[in-house]
Short mmCIF file of C-alpha atoms in Angstrom, two decimals:
data_model
loop_
_atom_site.label_atom_id
_atom_site.label_comp_id
_atom_site.label_asym_id
_atom_site.label_seq_id
_atom_site.Cartn_x
_atom_site.Cartn_y
_atom_site.Cartn_z
CA MET A 1 64.97 51.01 157.01
CA GLU A 2 64.92 49.30 153.63
CA LEU A 3 61.15 49.66 153.50
CA ASN A 4 61.38 53.24 154.52
CA THR A 5 63.91 54.03 151.83
CA ASN A 6 61.82 52.32 149.23
CA ARG A 7 58.88 54.39 150.23
CA ILE A 8 60.95 57.57 149.93
CA ASN A 9 62.15 56.42 146.52
CA ASP A 10 58.58 55.74 145.45
CA THR A 11 57.52 59.14 146.59
CA LEU A 12 60.39 60.72 144.74
CA ASN A 13 59.28 58.97 141.61
CA HIS A 14 55.86 60.52 141.94
CA THR A 15 54.72 63.81 140.52
CA PRO A 16 57.09 66.79 140.50
CA PHE A 17 54.61 68.64 142.71
CA VAL A 18 54.79 66.09 145.51
CA ARG A 19 58.55 66.09 145.22
CA ILE A 20 58.90 69.87 145.44
CA ALA A 21 56.48 70.02 148.35
CA LEU A 22 58.40 67.30 150.17
CA GLY A 23 61.74 68.98 149.52
CA ALA A 24 60.54 72.39 150.69
CA GLY A 25 58.90 70.90 153.78
CA GLY A 26 62.02 68.91 154.54
CA ILE A 27 64.26 71.96 154.30
CA CYS A 28 61.93 74.01 156.54
CA LEU A 29 61.90 71.30 159.15
CA TRP A 30 65.66 70.98 158.86
CA TRP A 31 66.10 74.70 159.41
CA ILE A 32 63.81 74.87 162.45
CA LEU A 33 65.44 71.86 164.09
CA TYR A 34 68.92 73.10 163.26
CA ASN A 35 68.27 76.45 164.92
CA SER A 36 66.88 74.96 168.09
CA LEU A 37 69.77 72.57 168.69
CA THR A 38 71.46 74.78 171.33
CA LYS A 39 68.33 74.82 173.45
CA ILE A 40 67.55 71.17 172.92
CA SER A 41 71.05 70.06 173.91
CA ALA A 42 71.11 72.24 177.02
CA TRP A 43 67.67 71.03 178.03
CA LEU A 44 68.63 67.40 177.46
CA THR A 45 71.83 67.72 179.45
CA TYR A 46 70.75 69.75 182.48
CA ASP A 47 67.01 69.17 182.79
CA PHE A 48 66.36 65.78 181.30
CA LEU A 49 69.64 64.22 182.39
CA PRO A 50 70.94 64.92 185.92
CA PHE A 51 74.14 66.84 185.07
CA GLN A 52 75.27 69.92 186.97
CA GLN A 53 75.62 73.13 184.99
CA GLY A 54 79.31 73.97 184.79
CA SER A 55 80.57 70.50 185.70
CA HIS A 56 83.24 68.82 183.54
CA LEU A 57 81.03 65.91 182.67
CA GLY A 58 78.02 68.13 182.04
CA SER A 59 79.94 70.31 179.65
CA ALA A 60 81.28 67.26 177.81
CA VAL A 61 77.82 65.73 177.51
CA GLU A 62 76.29 69.00 176.29
CA PHE A 63 79.02 69.33 173.66
CA PHE A 64 78.32 65.79 172.50
CA LEU A 65 74.55 66.21 172.40
CA TYR A 66 74.87 69.48 170.52
CA ASP A 67 77.52 68.50 167.98
CA THR A 68 76.25 65.10 167.01
CA PRO A 69 72.87 66.14 165.57
CA LYS A 70 74.31 69.39 164.22
CA VAL A 71 77.07 67.67 162.29
CA LEU A 72 74.78 64.91 161.08
CA MET A 73 72.27 67.40 159.77
CA LEU A 74 74.86 69.55 158.05
CA LEU A 75 76.52 66.56 156.57
CA THR A 76 73.24 65.24 155.18
CA LEU A 77 72.40 68.57 153.55
CA ILE A 78 75.84 69.13 152.05
CA VAL A 79 76.34 65.57 150.82
CA PHE A 80 72.95 65.79 149.17
CA PHE A 81 73.74 68.95 147.25
CA VAL A 82 77.25 67.88 146.37
CA GLY A 83 75.72 64.60 145.16
CA ILE A 84 73.51 66.57 142.80
CA ILE A 85 76.51 68.54 141.52
CA ARG A 86 78.47 65.32 141.07
CA SER A 87 75.72 63.81 138.98
CA PHE A 88 76.87 66.21 136.22
CA PHE A 89 80.42 64.77 136.25
CA THR A 90 81.89 61.39 135.49
CA PRO A 91 85.52 60.21 135.44
CA GLU A 92 85.15 59.70 131.68
CA LYS A 93 84.20 63.32 131.08
CA THR A 94 86.92 64.56 133.42
CA ARG A 95 89.52 62.53 131.61
CA ALA A 96 88.40 63.62 128.18
CA PHE A 97 88.51 67.17 129.46
CA LEU A 98 92.00 66.92 130.89
CA SER A 99 93.78 64.98 128.19
CA GLY A 100 96.22 67.11 126.27
CA LYS A 101 95.77 70.16 128.52
CA SER A 102 98.79 72.37 128.98
CA GLU A 103 100.62 72.04 132.24
CA PHE A 104 99.67 74.86 134.56
CA ALA A 105 96.09 75.41 133.41
CA GLY A 106 95.71 71.65 133.40
CA ASN A 107 96.81 71.44 137.03
CA ILE A 108 94.24 74.03 138.08
CA LEU A 109 91.46 72.31 136.18
CA ALA A 110 92.46 68.92 137.53
CA ALA A 111 92.42 70.15 141.13
CA LEU A 112 88.97 71.67 140.66
CA LEU A 113 87.61 68.57 138.96
CA GLY A 114 89.09 66.47 141.74
CA ILE A 115 86.50 67.97 144.08
CA VAL A 116 83.44 67.29 141.95
CA THR A 117 84.26 64.08 140.07
CA PRO A 118 82.76 61.09 141.82
CA PHE A 119 85.25 58.29 142.28
CA CYS A 120 85.85 55.65 144.87
CA SER A 121 89.26 55.83 146.53
CA CYS A 122 89.84 52.15 145.78
CA SER A 123 89.78 52.89 142.08
CA ALA A 124 92.76 55.28 142.32
CA VAL A 125 94.98 52.82 140.39
CA PRO A 126 92.67 52.18 137.38
CA LEU A 127 91.96 55.90 137.34
CA PHE A 128 95.66 56.72 137.34
CA ILE A 129 96.28 54.32 134.44
CA GLY A 130 93.26 55.60 132.57
CA PHE A 131 94.45 59.19 132.86
CA ILE A 132 98.06 58.45 131.93
CA THR A 133 97.23 56.27 128.94
CA ALA A 134 94.77 58.92 127.68
CA GLY A 135 97.58 61.46 127.57
CA VAL A 136 96.82 63.41 130.74
CA PRO A 137 100.25 64.66 131.91
CA LEU A 138 101.66 63.02 135.04
CA GLY A 139 101.63 66.25 137.06
CA VAL A 140 98.05 67.03 136.10
CA THR A 141 97.02 63.55 137.13
CA PHE A 142 98.65 64.14 140.49
CA SER A 143 96.84 67.40 140.98
CA PHE A 144 93.61 65.45 140.56
CA LEU A 145 94.71 62.67 142.91
CA ILE A 146 95.80 65.12 145.62
CA ALA A 147 92.72 67.34 145.47
CA ALA A 148 90.18 64.52 145.41
CA PRO A 149 90.70 63.27 148.95
CA MET A 150 91.91 66.51 150.48
CA VAL A 151 89.15 68.87 149.47
CA ASN A 152 85.98 66.87 149.89
CA GLU A 153 82.40 67.68 150.77
CA ILE A 154 82.64 66.00 154.17
CA ALA A 155 85.60 68.16 155.25
CA LEU A 156 84.06 71.35 153.89
CA GLY A 157 80.68 70.67 155.41
CA LEU A 158 82.07 69.89 158.84
CA LEU A 159 84.48 72.82 158.86
CA TYR A 160 81.69 75.14 157.83
CA GLY A 161 79.40 73.79 160.52
CA LEU A 162 81.85 73.59 163.37
CA LEU A 163 84.35 76.39 162.67
CA GLY A 164 82.58 78.81 160.38
CA TRP A 165 82.79 79.70 156.71
CA LYS A 166 86.15 81.47 156.97
CA VAL A 167 87.99 78.35 158.06
CA ALA A 168 86.11 76.32 155.44
CA ALA A 169 87.11 78.84 152.76
CA ILE A 170 90.74 78.87 153.89
CA TYR A 171 90.74 75.09 153.75
CA LEU A 172 89.26 75.03 150.26
CA VAL A 173 91.66 77.58 148.83
CA THR A 174 94.85 76.27 150.47
CA GLY A 175 93.87 72.69 149.66
CA LEU A 176 93.48 73.62 146.00
CA VAL A 177 96.73 75.57 145.94
CA ILE A 178 98.64 72.64 147.39
CA ALA A 179 97.09 70.26 144.83
CA VAL A 180 97.88 72.62 141.93
CA LEU A 181 101.45 73.39 142.95
CA SER A 182 102.39 69.87 144.07
CA GLY A 183 101.11 68.46 140.79
CA TRP A 184 102.90 71.13 138.84
CA ILE A 185 106.20 70.45 140.65
CA ILE A 186 105.88 66.70 140.16
CA GLY A 187 105.22 67.41 136.45
CA ARG A 188 108.30 69.63 136.20
CA LEU A 189 110.48 66.96 137.79
CA LYS A 190 109.81 64.77 134.75
CA MET A 191 109.43 61.54 136.60
CA GLU A 192 107.50 59.66 133.95
CA ASN A 193 110.13 56.92 134.05
CA HIS A 194 109.28 56.27 137.68
CA ILE A 195 105.90 54.85 136.79
CA GLU A 196 105.92 51.05 136.84
CA GLU A 197 106.68 49.67 133.37
CA TRP A 198 103.53 47.60 133.08
CA VAL A 199 101.43 50.74 132.99
CA ALA A 200 102.95 51.86 129.70
CA LEU A 201 102.59 48.33 128.33
CA SER A 202 98.92 48.22 129.11
CA THR A 203 97.69 49.08 125.69
CA ALA A 204 94.08 48.25 126.29
CA ALA A 205 91.88 50.70 124.49
CA ALA A 206 90.00 52.87 126.92
CA ALA A 207 86.61 51.44 127.54
CA SER A 208 83.63 53.69 127.26
CA VAL A 209 80.07 53.23 128.24
CA GLN A 210 77.20 55.18 126.95
CA GLU A 211 76.00 57.48 129.63
CA GLU A 212 72.31 57.40 130.31
CA GLU A 213 70.48 60.70 130.16
CA LYS A 214 69.74 62.04 133.63
CA ASN A 215 66.77 64.23 134.39
CA TRP A 216 66.30 66.18 137.61
CA ASN A 217 64.48 63.31 139.18
CA ASP A 218 67.53 61.11 138.64
CA ARG A 219 69.85 63.75 140.01
CA ILE A 220 67.83 64.12 143.17
CA LEU A 221 67.85 60.36 143.58
CA TYR A 222 71.61 60.44 142.96
CA GLY A 223 72.02 63.00 145.76
CA TRP A 224 69.86 60.91 148.03
CA ASP A 225 71.91 57.78 147.26
CA ALA A 226 75.05 59.74 148.11
CA VAL A 227 73.55 60.66 151.47
CA LYS A 228 72.69 57.07 152.25
CA GLU A 229 76.08 55.87 151.20
CA ILE A 230 78.32 58.53 152.72
CA VAL A 231 76.43 59.35 155.88
CA GLY A 232 75.78 55.65 156.36
CA LYS A 233 79.53 55.02 156.20
CA VAL A 234 80.99 57.91 158.18
CA TRP A 235 78.51 58.40 161.02
CA ILE A 236 80.38 56.02 163.31
CA TYR A 237 83.72 57.81 162.83
CA MET A 238 81.95 61.08 163.34
CA ILE A 239 80.40 60.03 166.65
CA LEU A 240 83.76 58.68 167.86
CA GLY A 241 85.42 61.92 166.82
CA ILE A 242 82.78 63.98 168.60
CA ALA A 243 83.13 61.81 171.70
CA VAL A 244 86.88 62.45 171.79
CA GLY A 245 86.26 66.12 171.11
CA ALA A 246 83.67 66.21 173.92
CA GLY A 247 86.21 64.69 176.30
CA ILE A 248 88.77 67.32 175.38
CA HIS A 249 86.15 70.02 175.65
CA GLY A 250 85.01 69.02 179.10
CA PHE A 251 88.17 67.83 180.80
CA VAL A 252 91.27 69.44 179.20
CA PRO A 253 92.00 72.75 180.93
CA GLU A 254 91.75 75.99 178.95
CA GLY A 255 94.96 76.99 177.21
CA VAL A 256 96.87 73.80 177.79
CA MET A 257 97.13 73.18 174.04
CA ALA A 258 98.67 76.59 173.59
CA SER A 259 102.01 75.33 174.81
CA ILE A 260 101.95 72.19 172.68
CA MET A 261 100.07 73.19 169.57
CA GLY A 262 100.22 76.96 169.95
CA LYS A 263 101.85 79.48 167.62
CA ASP A 264 104.94 80.03 169.67
CA SER A 265 106.30 76.53 169.41
CA TRP A 266 107.89 76.50 165.94
CA TRP A 267 108.18 72.71 165.94
CA SER A 268 104.50 72.12 166.39
CA VAL A 269 103.67 72.36 162.66
CA PRO A 270 106.21 69.79 161.40
CA PHE A 271 105.38 67.64 164.39
CA SER A 272 101.67 67.67 163.46
CA VAL A 273 102.47 66.75 159.88
CA ILE A 274 104.74 63.91 160.94
CA ILE A 275 102.04 62.46 163.18
CA GLY A 276 99.31 63.16 160.64
CA VAL A 277 100.75 61.54 157.53
CA PRO A 278 100.66 57.86 158.60
CA MET A 279 97.37 58.39 160.44
CA TYR A 280 94.34 57.37 158.53
CA SER A 281 91.01 58.76 159.38
CA ASN A 282 88.42 60.48 157.34
CA ALA A 283 87.38 64.07 157.76
CA ALA A 284 84.31 63.07 159.73
CA GLY A 285 86.41 61.64 162.55
CA ILE A 286 89.16 64.20 162.66
CA ILE A 287 87.32 67.50 162.44
CA PRO A 288 85.36 67.33 165.74
CA VAL A 289 88.70 66.62 167.47
CA VAL A 290 90.21 69.59 165.71
CA GLU A 291 87.37 71.83 166.82
CA ALA A 292 87.94 70.88 170.45
CA LEU A 293 91.73 71.40 170.14
CA LEU A 294 91.21 74.88 168.69
CA GLY A 295 88.96 75.70 171.60
CA LYS A 296 91.75 74.85 173.99
CA GLY A 297 94.29 77.22 172.44
CA ALA A 298 95.81 75.23 169.60
CA ALA A 299 96.85 77.49 166.70
CA LEU A 300 94.76 77.37 163.51
CA GLY A 301 97.74 76.78 161.19
CA THR A 302 99.01 73.86 163.24
CA VAL A 303 95.60 72.28 163.38
CA LEU A 304 94.96 72.79 159.64
CA ALA A 305 98.30 71.20 158.89
CA PHE A 306 97.44 68.24 161.07
CA MET A 307 94.06 67.80 159.47
CA MET A 308 95.34 68.08 155.92
CA SER A 309 98.08 65.57 156.48
CA VAL A 310 95.64 63.09 158.01
CA ILE A 311 93.14 63.40 155.18
CA ALA A 312 95.33 63.95 152.14
CA LEU A 313 98.18 61.50 152.72
CA SER A 314 97.60 58.07 154.14
CA LEU A 315 99.50 54.83 154.34
CA PRO A 316 96.73 52.66 152.71
CA GLU A 317 96.62 55.01 149.72
CA MET A 318 100.40 54.79 149.28
CA VAL A 319 100.21 51.00 149.40
CA ILE A 320 97.58 51.07 146.62
CA LEU A 321 99.56 53.58 144.52
CA ARG A 322 102.76 51.54 144.94
CA LYS A 323 101.28 49.18 142.31
CA VAL A 324 101.77 51.83 139.66
CA LEU A 325 104.45 54.15 141.11
CA LYS A 326 108.03 53.34 141.89
CA PRO A 327 109.26 54.15 145.43
CA ARG A 328 111.07 57.33 144.42
CA LEU A 329 107.96 58.84 142.86
CA ILE A 330 105.91 57.92 145.92
CA ALA A 331 108.57 59.58 148.13
CA VAL A 332 108.51 62.71 145.98
CA PHE A 333 104.72 62.74 146.08
CA ILE A 334 104.63 62.53 149.91
CA GLY A 335 107.51 64.97 150.26
CA VAL A 336 106.06 67.66 148.01
CA VAL A 337 102.57 67.47 149.49
CA ALA A 338 103.92 67.44 153.06
CA CYS A 339 106.04 70.53 152.30
CA GLY A 340 102.96 72.26 150.93
CA ILE A 341 101.01 71.45 154.09
CA LEU A 342 103.91 72.65 156.26
CA MET A 343 103.91 75.99 154.49
CA VAL A 344 100.15 76.37 154.88
CA GLY A 345 100.52 75.65 158.60
CA TYR A 346 103.25 78.24 159.09
CA LEU A 347 101.49 80.78 156.93
CA PHE A 348 98.33 80.70 159.03
CA ASN A 349 100.19 80.71 162.30
CA ILE A 350 101.91 83.86 161.17
CA ILE A 351 98.98 85.80 159.72
CA ILE A 352 96.24 84.87 162.20
CA MET B 1 76.68 34.64 129.24
CA GLU B 2 80.02 35.65 130.70
CA ILE B 3 79.75 38.33 133.39
CA LYS B 4 82.84 39.90 134.92
CA VAL B 5 82.79 42.16 137.96
CA LEU B 6 85.94 44.25 138.16
CA GLY B 7 87.07 45.74 141.45
CA PRO B 8 89.70 45.35 144.13
CA GLY B 9 87.14 44.23 146.69
CA CYS B 10 85.80 47.32 148.33
CA ALA B 11 82.24 47.63 149.61
CA LYS B 12 80.87 48.90 146.32
CA CYS B 13 82.35 46.05 144.32
CA LYS B 14 80.88 43.49 146.71
CA LYS B 15 77.49 45.14 146.49
CA THR B 16 77.64 45.06 142.67
CA GLU B 17 78.43 41.36 142.65
CA LYS B 18 75.66 40.66 145.14
CA LEU B 19 73.10 42.55 143.04
CA ILE B 20 74.11 40.70 139.89
CA LEU B 21 73.82 37.32 141.60
CA GLN B 22 70.43 38.34 142.91
CA VAL B 23 69.16 39.29 139.46
CA ILE B 24 70.52 36.07 137.99
CA ASN B 25 68.64 34.10 140.63
CA GLU B 26 65.46 35.99 140.08
CA THR B 27 65.48 35.85 136.32
CA CYS B 28 66.98 32.37 135.99
CA VAL B 29 69.25 33.44 133.10
CA ASP B 30 72.17 31.24 132.36
CA ALA B 31 75.22 33.29 133.32
CA ASN B 32 78.68 32.84 134.72
CA VAL B 33 79.93 35.45 137.16
CA GLU B 34 83.64 35.98 137.58
CA LYS B 35 85.34 38.45 139.92
CA VAL B 36 88.45 40.24 138.71
CA THR B 37 90.38 41.74 141.59
CA ASP B 38 93.93 42.08 140.29
CA MET B 39 94.86 45.63 139.37
CA MET B 40 96.80 44.64 136.28
CA ASP B 41 93.92 42.52 135.05
CA ILE B 42 91.45 45.34 135.75
CA ALA B 43 93.63 47.75 133.82
CA SER B 44 93.86 45.33 130.92
CA TYR B 45 90.15 45.83 130.29
CA GLY B 46 90.64 49.54 129.84
CA VAL B 47 88.28 50.59 132.61
CA PHE B 48 89.35 53.37 134.91
CA GLY B 49 86.70 53.27 137.54
CA THR B 50 85.63 50.40 139.74
CA PRO B 51 83.33 48.64 140.23
CA ALA B 52 82.91 47.84 136.54
CA VAL B 53 80.74 45.26 134.91
CA ILE B 54 81.67 43.52 131.69
CA ILE B 55 79.20 41.24 129.95
CA ASP B 56 80.44 39.18 127.00
CA ASN B 57 83.37 41.59 126.58
CA ASN B 58 81.19 44.73 126.53
CA VAL B 59 81.79 47.22 129.29
CA LYS B 60 78.34 47.88 130.70
CA CYS B 61 79.15 50.22 133.52
CA MET B 62 82.09 51.56 135.45
CA GLY B 63 82.77 53.63 138.53
CA LYS B 64 79.45 53.00 140.19
CA VAL B 65 77.09 50.38 141.53
CA PRO B 66 74.53 49.66 138.85
CA LYS B 67 70.81 49.75 139.64
CA LYS B 68 68.87 46.51 139.69
CA ASP B 69 66.68 47.46 136.72
CA GLN B 70 69.80 48.24 134.73
CA ILE B 71 71.27 44.83 135.47
CA LYS B 72 67.99 43.18 134.45
CA ALA B 73 68.04 45.05 131.18
CA TRP B 74 71.56 43.82 130.46
CA LEU B 75 70.77 40.21 131.25
CA ILE B 76 67.54 39.74 129.41
#
């Protein structure tokens, strides 16, 4: 694998012509393979493997063999392009851009930048301190911290691939609205004194590093590195998620979810949020399950609410943020975001 | 040379440290590598992305795993 990657890197460092030809060829191949997945999975399940057409197990296996390559392929493509977009942004630029912005416009900008700024979730604390000490308002910082995990390329890519562009668009828009409004509300509540004291005392001058110039070659490599890193990390969750989804798809009777997660049970939305908040999974693991639940009659709003609360709010993140936030501010943070998710859930159950 | 690797200990920070140790071994430069994992300490250096690399009090990189060639350039 290492050798292989090196070879690809070498090739990418070659002439632009080779690179363009490789890219075009790769995308053609991708497209052909992607469009024949339905046939391949059916052939594999019923002709190559001895499963009966229409059996529970057969339908579960087909679902698994269809979804796994499909999701992997989509994820690779989307992570690659988002990687290229991200190579234009850095946390430094984002911070400089956000410092001193007025409240509402700042919240909107912060939520949008949260999607495209590359940052590792374990650096949430230094990032928080960096933003606050550079004069980014508290609420604007929160808009960034809420949008960054909630609206991410993995979630969007999977939603688009498994549930279509409409659901992906709904997720993008509602995720952004929640991030903007929650951040704005937290800002209005004026809770600056609920940040741990040591943050204000940390007077270290903001470090800055000179950014190296990137050409297109570097950006393509950046995208490729993102693919290796992200797909290399999430594939196992994804396969587990698809396996659970396949089980639901094959064995859970049609419509059974309608009574539990359907529109008519008003308690299903808050229930999903309450289960979802402490759960920690990434989008890759949760979305295949969601797809299968929807297929069995769960309502879209309920399922969206579940997914958002799993992805956006998690126990480990709260433990990390507790280092800089006092309990009351953490509680407000969870409360405000959870309310936003609840409203999104009800809204979609009503209009769809 | 004093090298500090700042990061709470996630996969990227470990990779950064490993790469730096590799380069030190390969180039035989005289350098001391220290890991900084405490959040307050990390913040006191003014960095807001991890992993970050500080060499003799100069922040060389933050928020990403540096490339091997980059590390070589810093050390030599």
